[in-house]
Amino acid sequence: IGLSMPGQAPSTTSGKDAYVILGVARTSSDEDIRQAYRALALKHHPDKVRGEEHRDLATERFKEIQAAYEAVSPGNRKRYDMGVGGIITNRTDLMDACESGDFV
């Protein structure tokens, strides 16, 4: 799911660190991360790829890029850096409540 021991980079669904996927350093600013995400999303967008066989690969890469950005976006970055969050798609309010201990 993306949990790790303190001091280790959280694992992702692809086994890669979100910062590695986005090609940025862990110390990068939120703006640098956003710019890297936008550049990669444009480059790997499935609609920009010719050929059906390449479109499937681009779609998977695009999803990975989106999930990585979601993991280290300004609202989630602190949790990800602490090793609690990981790259998880389709998060729900219940998942967030369980992680925070807020079951009310």
N, CA, C and O atoms as a MOPAC input file, in Angstrom:
PM7 MOZYME 1SCF
protein

 N      0.82500 1    -1.19200 1     0.00000 1
 C      0.00000 1     0.00000 1     0.00000 1
 C      0.85600 1     1.23800 1     0.00000 1
 O      0.34700 1     2.29400 1    -0.37300 1
 N      2.06400 1     1.20000 1     0.37100 1
 C      2.86100 1     2.40300 1     0.36100 1
 C      3.37200 1     2.78700 1     1.73000 1
 O      3.75700 1     3.93600 1     1.94200 1
 N      3.38500 1     1.85700 1     2.66200 1
 C      3.90800 1     2.15900 1     3.97400 1
 C      5.38400 1     1.83900 1     4.02500 1
 O      5.87400 1     0.97500 1     3.29800 1
 N      6.08700 1     2.54700 1     4.89400 1
 C      7.51300 1     2.29200 1     5.02400 1
 C      7.92100 1     2.54400 1     6.46000 1
 O      7.15500 1     3.09300 1     7.25300 1
 N      9.11900 1     2.14300 1     6.77900 1
 C      9.67200 1     2.39400 1     8.09400 1
 C     10.14700 1     3.83500 1     8.14500 1
 O     10.51800 1     4.38100 1     7.10600 1
 N     10.15300 1     4.48300 1     9.32200 1
 C     10.65900 1     5.84000 1     9.42100 1
 C     12.07500 1     5.93000 1     8.86700 1
 O     12.91100 1     5.06200 1     9.12000 1
 N     12.32800 1     6.97700 1     8.12000 1
 C     13.64700 1     7.16100 1     7.53100 1
 C     13.78700 1     6.56000 1     6.15700 1
 O     14.77200 1     6.82000 1     5.46600 1
 N     12.81900 1     5.76000 1     5.74500 1
 C     12.84300 1     5.16100 1     4.41600 1
 C     11.81600 1     5.87100 1     3.54700 1
 O     10.80400 1     6.37000 1     4.04000 1
 N     12.08800 1     5.90800 1     2.25600 1
 C     11.11300 1     6.47300 1     1.33400 1
 C      9.92000 1     5.53300 1     1.25200 1
 O     10.09400 1     4.31700 1     1.17600 1
 N      8.70300 1     6.08500 1     1.26700 1
 C      7.53900 1     5.22000 1     1.13200 1
 C      7.56900 1     4.49700 1    -0.20300 1
 O      7.99700 1     5.05800 1    -1.21200 1
 N      7.11600 1     3.25900 1    -0.20700 1
 C      7.04000 1     2.54100 1    -1.46900 1
 C      5.77500 1     2.93600 1    -2.18500 1
 O      4.85300 1     3.48100 1    -1.57900 1
 N      5.72600 1     2.66800 1    -3.44800 1
 C      4.56300 1     3.02000 1    -4.24000 1
 C      4.00800 1     1.76100 1    -4.87200 1
 O      4.57400 1     0.67600 1    -4.74500 1
 N      2.88700 1     1.92900 1    -5.55500 1
 C      2.30100 1     0.78200 1    -6.22200 1
 C      3.24100 1     0.23300 1    -7.28400 1
 O      3.16500 1    -0.94600 1    -7.62900 1
 N      4.12500 1     1.07300 1    -7.80300 1
 C      5.06800 1     0.61900 1    -8.81800 1
 C      6.41600 1     0.26300 1    -8.20600 1
 O      7.32900 1    -0.15300 1    -8.92000 1
 N      6.55100 1     0.42300 1    -6.88100 1
 C      7.81300 1     0.14600 1    -6.22300 1
 C      8.79300 1     1.30300 1    -6.29000 1
 O      9.94300 1     1.16800 1    -5.87200 1
 N      8.34600 1     2.45200 1    -6.81700 1
 C      9.21200 1     3.61900 1    -6.93400 1
 C      8.75200 1     4.70400 1    -5.98300 1
 O      7.58600 1     4.75700 1    -5.59200 1
 N      9.67500 1     5.55700 1    -5.62100 1
 C      9.39400 1     6.72500 1    -4.81800 1
 C      8.71300 1     7.78300 1    -5.69000 1
 O      9.09200 1     7.96100 1    -6.84700 1
 N      7.72000 1     8.48100 1    -5.15500 1
 C      6.99200 1     9.49200 1    -5.92200 1
 C      7.92400 1    10.58100 1    -6.44100 1
 O      7.73000 1    11.08200 1    -7.54900 1
 N      8.92800 1    10.95000 1    -5.65800 1
 C      9.86200 1    11.97400 1    -6.09600 1
 C     10.68400 1    11.49000 1    -7.29800 1
 O     10.98900 1    12.26600 1    -8.20400 1
 N     11.03400 1    10.21900 1    -7.29400 1
 C     11.77500 1     9.63900 1    -8.42300 1
 C     10.90400 1     9.63500 1    -9.67700 1
 O     11.37500 1     9.97800 1   -10.76100 1
 N      9.64600 1     9.25100 1    -9.53200 1
 C      8.73100 1     9.23100 1   -10.66900 1
 C      8.62300 1    10.61200 1   -11.29000 1
 O      8.60500 1    10.75100 1   -12.51300 1
 N      8.55100 1    11.63800 1   -10.44000 1
 C      8.40800 1    13.00200 1   -10.93500 1
 C      9.74600 1    13.62600 1   -11.32600 1
 O      9.77700 1    14.69000 1   -11.94500 1
 N     10.83500 1    12.97800 1   -10.97300 1
 C     12.15700 1    13.47900 1   -11.34600 1
 C     12.58300 1    14.71300 1   -10.57400 1
 O     13.26900 1    15.58300 1   -11.11000 1
 N     12.17200 1    14.78900 1    -9.30300 1
 C     12.52200 1    15.93700 1    -8.47000 1
 C     13.16800 1    15.44600 1    -7.17800 1
 O     13.02400 1    14.28600 1    -6.79100 1
 N     13.87800 1    16.35200 1    -6.52500 1
 C     14.49700 1    16.03600 1    -5.24000 1
 C     13.45700 1    16.14600 1    -4.13200 1
 O     12.46700 1    16.86400 1    -4.27100 1
 N     13.68300 1    15.43800 1    -3.04000 1
 C     12.77100 1    15.51300 1    -1.89300 1
 C     12.71800 1    16.92800 1    -1.32500 1
 O     11.74200 1    17.29400 1    -0.67100 1
 N     13.73900 1    17.71300 1    -1.56400 1
 C     13.80600 1    19.07500 1    -1.04200 1
 C     13.20700 1    20.09800 1    -2.00700 1
 O     13.24900 1    21.29800 1    -1.73300 1
 N     12.66000 1    19.65200 1    -3.11000 1
 C     12.07700 1    20.56400 1    -4.09800 1
 C     10.88400 1    21.30500 1    -3.51500 1
 O     10.17400 1    20.79000 1    -2.65100 1
 N     10.67600 1    22.51600 1    -3.99800 1
 C      9.52100 1    23.30300 1    -3.55700 1
 C      8.24600 1    22.72100 1    -4.15800 1
 O      8.29100 1    21.96600 1    -5.13000 1
 N      7.11400 1    23.08200 1    -3.56900 1
 C      5.82800 1    22.64200 1    -4.10600 1
 C      5.66500 1    23.10300 1    -5.55100 1
 O      5.12400 1    22.37600 1    -6.38400 1
 N      6.13200 1    24.30700 1    -5.84100 1
 C      6.02700 1    24.83800 1    -7.20700 1
 C      6.88900 1    24.03700 1    -8.18100 1
 O      6.45700 1    23.76500 1    -9.30100 1
 N      8.10400 1    23.65500 1    -7.77100 1
 C      8.96600 1    22.83800 1    -8.64100 1
 C      8.33000 1    21.46800 1    -8.90700 1
 O      8.40600 1    20.94200 1   -10.01800 1
 N      7.71000 1    20.90800 1    -7.88400 1
 C      7.04200 1    19.61200 1    -8.04300 1
 C      5.86700 1    19.74900 1    -9.00400 1
 O      5.66500 1    18.90000 1    -9.87200 1
 N      5.09400 1    20.82100 1    -8.84600 1
 C      3.94900 1    21.04900 1    -9.73400 1
 C      4.40400 1    21.22000 1   -11.17300 1
 O      3.78700 1    20.67000 1   -12.08500 1
 N      5.46800 1    21.97000 1   -11.38700 1
 C      5.97700 1    22.17800 1   -12.74300 1
 C      6.47400 1    20.87700 1   -13.35900 1
 O      6.23800 1    20.61400 1   -14.53900 1
 N      7.16100 1    20.06400 1   -12.56200 1
 C      7.64200 1    18.77200 1   -13.06900 1
 C      6.46400 1    17.87800 1   -13.42600 1
 O      6.48000 1    17.20100 1   -14.45500 1
 N      5.44400 1    17.87500 1   -12.57800 1
 C      4.24400 1    17.08500 1   -12.84400 1
 C      3.58500 1    17.52300 1   -14.14700 1
 O      3.25800 1    16.68800 1   -14.99000 1
 N      3.39200 1    18.80900 1   -14.31200 1
 C      2.73000 1    19.31800 1   -15.51700 1
 C      3.51700 1    18.96300 1   -16.77800 1
 O      2.92900 1    18.57500 1   -17.78800 1
 N      4.84200 1    19.09400 1   -16.72300 1
 C      5.67100 1    18.76600 1   -17.88800 1
 C      5.56400 1    17.28000 1   -18.23500 1
 O      5.41700 1    16.92300 1   -19.40400 1
 N      5.63700 1    16.41900 1   -17.22300 1
 C      5.53900 1    14.97500 1   -17.46000 1
 C      4.14100 1    14.58100 1   -17.92400 1
 O      3.99100 1    13.72500 1   -18.79600 1
 N      3.12300 1    15.20200 1   -17.34400 1
 C      1.74800 1    14.88700 1   -17.73300 1
 C      1.50400 1    15.26000 1   -19.19300 1
 O      0.85000 1    14.51800 1   -19.92600 1
 N      2.02200 1    16.39300 1   -19.60600 1
 C      1.88200 1    16.77800 1   -21.01700 1
 C      2.64700 1    15.83200 1   -21.93500 1
 O      2.14900 1    15.43900 1   -22.99000 1
 N      3.83800 1    15.47500 1   -21.53300 1
 C      4.68600 1    14.60400 1   -22.35300 1
 C      4.08300 1    13.20800 1   -22.50900 1
 O      4.16100 1    12.61500 1   -23.58500 1
 N      3.49000 1    12.68700 1   -21.45100 1
 C      3.00700 1    11.30500 1   -21.45500 1
 C      1.49100 1    11.18600 1   -21.56900 1
 O      0.94200 1    10.10700 1   -21.34900 1
 N      0.81400 1    12.26600 1   -21.90400 1
 C     -0.64300 1    12.20800 1   -22.00800 1
 C     -1.02900 1    11.25600 1   -23.13900 1
 O     -0.49300 1    11.36600 1   -24.24200 1
 N     -1.94300 1    10.32900 1   -22.88500 1
 C     -2.32300 1     9.33100 1   -23.89700 1
 C     -2.83300 1     9.93800 1   -25.20600 1
 O     -2.65500 1     9.34200 1   -26.26800 1
 N     -3.45400 1    11.09500 1   -25.14400 1
 C     -3.96500 1    11.72300 1   -26.36500 1
 C     -2.86100 1    12.27700 1   -27.25800 1
 O     -3.10200 1    12.58500 1   -28.42500 1
 N     -1.66700 1    12.40400 1   -26.72200 1
 C     -0.54800 1    12.94500 1   -27.49900 1
 C      0.29400 1    11.85800 1   -28.16000 1
 O      1.22900 1    12.15900 1   -28.90200 1
 N     -0.03300 1    10.60800 1   -27.89400 1
 C      0.74600 1     9.47800 1   -28.38600 1
 C      0.07400 1     8.86700 1   -29.61300 1
 O     -1.14200 1     8.67700 1   -29.63300 1
 N      0.85900 1     8.56700 1   -30.61600 1
 C      0.33300 1     7.91200 1   -31.81600 1
 C      0.54300 1     6.40800 1   -31.70600 1
 O      1.56500 1     5.93900 1   -31.20600 1
 N     -0.42500 1     5.68100 1   -32.17500 1
 C     -0.31000 1     4.22300 1   -32.16600 1
 C     -0.91400 1     3.63200 1   -30.91600 1
 O     -0.60200 1     4.04600 1   -29.79900 1
 N     -1.78200 1     2.66000 1   -31.11500 1
 C     -2.49600 1     2.04400 1   -29.99300 1
 C     -1.55700 1     1.35400 1   -29.00600 1
 O     -1.77300 1     1.42600 1   -27.79600 1
 N     -0.50700 1     0.67900 1   -29.51400 1
 C      0.41500 1    -0.02400 1   -28.61800 1
 C      1.16600 1     0.94700 1   -27.71500 1
 O      1.46600 1     0.61600 1   -26.56800 1
 N      1.47300 1     2.13500 1   -28.21300 1
 C      2.16500 1     3.14000 1   -27.40100 1
 C      1.19000 1     3.85700 1   -26.47300 1
 O      1.57400 1     4.32500 1   -25.40100 1
 N     -0.06400 1     3.94200 1   -26.88500 1
 C     -1.07400 1     4.62600 1   -26.07000 1
 C     -1.28900 1     3.88000 1   -24.75400 1
 O     -1.46200 1     4.50900 1   -23.70900 1
 N     -1.28000 1     2.56300 1   -24.79400 1
 C     -1.46500 1     1.78800 1   -23.55600 1
 C     -0.32300 1     2.05300 1   -22.57700 1
 O     -0.55400 1     2.22300 1   -21.38000 1
 N      0.90600 1     2.08800 1   -23.08500 1
 C      2.05700 1     2.38400 1   -22.22700 1
 C      1.97200 1     3.80500 1   -21.68000 1
 O      2.25400 1     4.04400 1   -20.50600 1
 N      1.58200 1     4.74700 1   -22.54100 1
 C      1.45900 1     6.13700 1   -22.11900 1
 C      0.37300 1     6.28400 1   -21.05200 1
 O      0.52100 1     7.06300 1   -20.11100 1
 N     -0.70100 1     5.54300 1   -21.20200 1
 C     -1.78600 1     5.60700 1   -20.22300 1
 C     -1.29900 1     5.14100 1   -18.85500 1
 O     -1.59200 1     5.77600 1   -17.84200 1
 N     -0.56300 1     4.04500 1   -18.82100 1
 C     -0.03100 1     3.55000 1   -17.55300 1
 C      0.95200 1     4.54000 1   -16.93700 1
 O      0.90900 1     4.79400 1   -15.73400 1
 N      1.82500 1     5.09300 1   -17.75200 1
 C      2.79900 1     6.07700 1   -17.26100 1
 C      2.08200 1     7.32200 1   -16.75600 1
 O      2.44000 1     7.87100 1   -15.71300 1
 N      1.07300 1     7.76600 1   -17.49000 1
 C      0.30400 1     8.94300 1   -17.09900 1
 C     -0.37100 1     8.71600 1   -15.73900 1
 O     -0.36500 1     9.60500 1   -14.88700 1
 N     -0.94300 1     7.54200 1   -15.54000 1
 C     -1.57800 1     7.22400 1   -14.25700 1
 C     -0.55500 1     7.21700 1   -13.12500 1
 O     -0.83300 1     7.68600 1   -12.02200 1
 N      0.63000 1     6.67900 1   -13.40900 1
 C      1.69100 1     6.64700 1   -12.40600 1
 C      2.11600 1     8.06600 1   -12.03100 1
 O      2.33400 1     8.36000 1   -10.85600 1
 N      2.23400 1     8.93700 1   -13.02300 1
 C      2.61800 1    10.33100 1   -12.78700 1
 C      1.54400 1    11.03600 1   -11.96000 1
 O      1.85900 1    11.75800 1   -11.01400 1
 N      0.28600 1    10.82600 1   -12.31500 1
 C     -0.81500 1    11.43800 1   -11.56600 1
 C     -0.82000 1    10.97900 1   -10.11000 1
 O     -0.97300 1    11.79200 1    -9.19800 1
 N     -0.65400 1     9.68600 1    -9.89700 1
 C     -0.66200 1     9.14300 1    -8.53800 1
 C      0.52600 1     9.66400 1    -7.73200 1
 O      0.39300 1     9.95400 1    -6.54300 1
 N      1.68300 1     9.78300 1    -8.37700 1
 C      2.87000 1    10.30500 1    -7.69000 1
 C      2.64400 1    11.75100 1    -7.26400 1
 O      2.98500 1    12.13500 1    -6.14500 1
 N      2.07100 1    12.54700 1    -8.15600 1
 C      1.81700 1    13.94600 1    -7.80700 1
 C      0.79400 1    14.03800 1    -6.67800 1
 O      0.94700 1    14.84900 1    -5.76500 1
 N     -0.22600 1    13.22500 1    -6.73800 1
 C     -1.23200 1    13.23300 1    -5.67500 1
 C     -0.58500 1    12.91400 1    -4.32800 1
 O     -0.94900 1    13.50400 1    -3.31100 1
 N      0.36200 1    11.99300 1    -4.31800 1
 C      1.03400 1    11.59600 1    -3.07100 1
 C      1.85500 1    12.72500 1    -2.47300 1
 O      1.92200 1    12.85900 1    -1.25100 1
 N      2.48700 1    13.54800 1    -3.32200 1
 C      3.35800 1    14.61500 1    -2.80600 1
 C      2.80000 1    16.00600 1    -3.06400 1
 O      3.52500 1    16.99700 1    -2.97200 1
 N      1.50600 1    16.08200 1    -3.38900 1
 C      0.87600 1    17.39000 1    -3.55200 1
 C      0.87900 1    18.10200 1    -2.20300 1
 O      1.01800 1    17.45400 1    -1.16600 1
 N      0.72900 1    19.42000 1    -2.20200 1
 C      0.85800 1    20.16500 1    -0.94200 1
 C      0.03200 1    19.62000 1     0.22800 1
 O      0.49400 1    19.66500 1     1.36800 1
 N     -1.15500 1    19.11700 1    -0.01900 1
 C     -1.97400 1    18.59900 1     1.07600 1
 C     -1.55000 1    17.24400 1     1.59900 1
 O     -1.91000 1    16.88100 1     2.71900 1
 N     -0.79800 1    16.49200 1     0.82600 1
 C     -0.43000 1    15.12500 1     1.21000 1
 C      1.06600 1    14.93500 1     1.45300 1
 O      1.48100 1    13.89400 1     1.96200 1
 N      1.86000 1    15.90900 1     1.10200 1
 C      3.31900 1    15.74700 1     1.10500 1
 C      3.88000 1    15.41200 1     2.48300 1
 O      4.73700 1    14.53700 1     2.60400 1
 N      3.41100 1    16.09200 1     3.51100 1
 C      3.94600 1    15.85500 1     4.85100 1
 C      3.72300 1    14.40700 1     5.27600 1
 O      4.62600 1    13.75800 1     5.80600 1
 N      2.51000 1    13.90800 1     5.03700 1
 C      2.19900 1    12.51500 1     5.39000 1
 C      3.06900 1    11.54700 1     4.58200 1
 O      3.56900 1    10.56200 1     5.12500 1
 N      3.24700 1    11.82400 1     3.30000 1
 C      4.08100 1    10.96700 1     2.44300 1
 C      5.52400 1    10.96200 1     2.94600 1
 O      6.14800 1     9.90600 1     3.04600 1
 N      6.05300 1    12.15700 1     3.26300 1
 C      7.44000 1    12.25000 1     3.72300 1
 C      7.66000 1    11.57000 1     5.06700 1
 O      8.77000 1    11.13100 1     5.36600 1
 N      6.60900 1    11.48000 1     5.88100 1
 C      6.71900 1    10.79700 1     7.16800 1
 C      6.65900 1     9.29000 1     6.99700 1
 O      6.89400 1     8.54900 1     7.95100 1
 N      6.34700 1     8.82800 1     5.79100 1
 C      6.29100 1     7.39600 1     5.54400 1
 C      4.92400 1     6.79600 1     5.77900 1
 O      4.77400 1     5.57400 1     5.76000 1
 N      3.92100 1     7.63300 1     6.00000 1
 C      2.57200 1     7.13800 1     6.25300 1
 C      1.81800 1     6.98000 1     4.94700 1
 O      1.10800 1     5.99400 1     4.74900 1
 N      1.97100 1     7.94500 1     4.06100 1
 C      1.23400 1     7.90900 1     2.80000 1
 C      2.04200 1     7.21800 1     1.73300 1
 O      3.25800 1     7.07000 1     1.84600 1
 N      1.37500 1     6.81400 1     0.73300 1
 C      2.01300 1     6.22000 1    -0.42800 1
 C      1.19300 1     6.56300 1    -1.64000 1
 O      0.24100 1     7.33800 1    -1.55300 1
 N      1.54000 1     6.01400 1    -2.73600 1
 C      0.78100 1     6.27600 1    -3.94200 1
 C     -0.38500 1     5.31000 1    -3.96200 1
 O     -0.22800 1     4.11500 1    -4.21200 1
 N     -1.54300 1     5.85000 1    -3.69500 1
 C     -2.76600 1     5.07200 1    -3.68200 1
 C     -3.77800 1     5.83100 1    -4.51200 1
 O     -4.00700 1     7.01900 1    -4.28600 1
 N     -4.36600 1     5.17300 1    -5.44200 1
 C     -5.38500 1     5.83200 1    -6.24400 1
 C     -6.75500 1     5.55700 1    -5.64100 1
 O     -6.93700 1     4.59200 1    -4.89800 1
 N     -7.69500 1     6.39600 1    -5.96000 1
 C     -9.07900 1     6.25200 1    -5.51300 1
 C     -9.21400 1     6.24500 1    -3.99300 1
 O     -9.89500 1     5.38400 1    -3.43500 1
 N     -8.57200 1     7.19600 1    -3.32200 1
 C     -8.68500 1     7.31600 1    -1.87100 1
 C    -10.10500 1     7.71700 1    -1.50500 1
 O    -10.78900 1     8.40000 1    -2.26800 1
 N    -10.52800 1     7.29200 1    -0.35300 1
 C    -11.85200 1     7.64400 1     0.13500 1
 C    -11.72700 1     8.35900 1     1.47600 1
 O    -10.67700 1     8.31800 1     2.11700 1
 N    -12.80600 1     9.01300 1     1.89100 1
 C    -12.82100 1     9.66800 1     3.19700 1
 C    -12.61800 1     8.65000 1     4.31700 1
 O    -11.98300 1     8.94900 1     5.32900 1
 N    -13.15700 1     7.45400 1     4.13300 1
 C    -12.99900 1     6.40400 1     5.13600 1
 C    -11.52600 1     6.03000 1     5.30200 1
 O    -11.05800 1     5.83200 1     6.42300 1
 N    -10.79400 1     5.93200 1     4.19000 1
 C     -9.36200 1     5.61500 1     4.27200 1
 C     -8.63000 1     6.69700 1     5.06300 1
 O     -7.79300 1     6.38900 1     5.91100 1
 N     -8.94300 1     7.95800 1     4.78700 1
 C     -8.30500 1     9.06500 1     5.50200 1
 C     -8.65300 1     9.03500 1     6.98400 1
 O     -7.79100 1     9.26900 1     7.83100 1
 N     -9.92700 1     8.74500 1     7.30500 1
 C    -10.34800 1     8.68100 1     8.70200 1
 C     -9.63300 1     7.56100 1     9.45000 1
 O     -9.22800 1     7.73900 1    10.59800 1
 N     -9.48000 1     6.42000 1     8.80800 1
 C     -8.79100 1     5.29300 1     9.43700 1
 C     -7.33700 1     5.62800 1     9.72500 1
 O     -6.82900 1     5.29300 1    10.79500 1
 N     -6.65900 1     6.28300 1     8.79100 1
 C     -5.25900 1     6.64400 1     8.99600 1
 C     -5.09300 1     7.67900 1    10.08900 1
 O     -4.10600 1     7.64900 1    10.82300 1
 N     -6.03900 1     8.59300 1    10.21000 1
 C     -5.92200 1     9.65300 1    11.20600 1
 C     -6.43200 1     9.21800 1    12.58400 1
 O     -6.16200 1     9.88700 1    13.58100 1
 N     -7.17000 1     8.09600 1    12.64500 1
 C     -7.72600 1     7.62800 1    13.91100 1
 C     -9.04500 1     8.30500 1    14.24700 1
 O     -9.56200 1     8.13400 1    15.35100 1
 N     -9.59300 1     9.06600 1    13.31700 1
 C    -10.83900 1     9.78400 1    13.51800 1
 C    -11.99000 1     8.93000 1    13.00700 1
 O    -12.35300 1     9.01500 1    11.83400 1
 N    -12.56700 1     8.10500 1    13.88200 1
 C    -13.59300 1     7.15600 1    13.48100 1
 C    -15.00500 1     7.64100 1    13.76400 1
 O    -15.95600 1     6.87700 1    13.59700 1
 N    -15.16700 1     8.85700 1    14.17800 1
 C    -16.48500 1     9.37900 1    14.54500 1
 C    -17.30500 1     9.67500 1    13.32500 1
 O    -18.44600 1    10.12200 1    13.44200 1

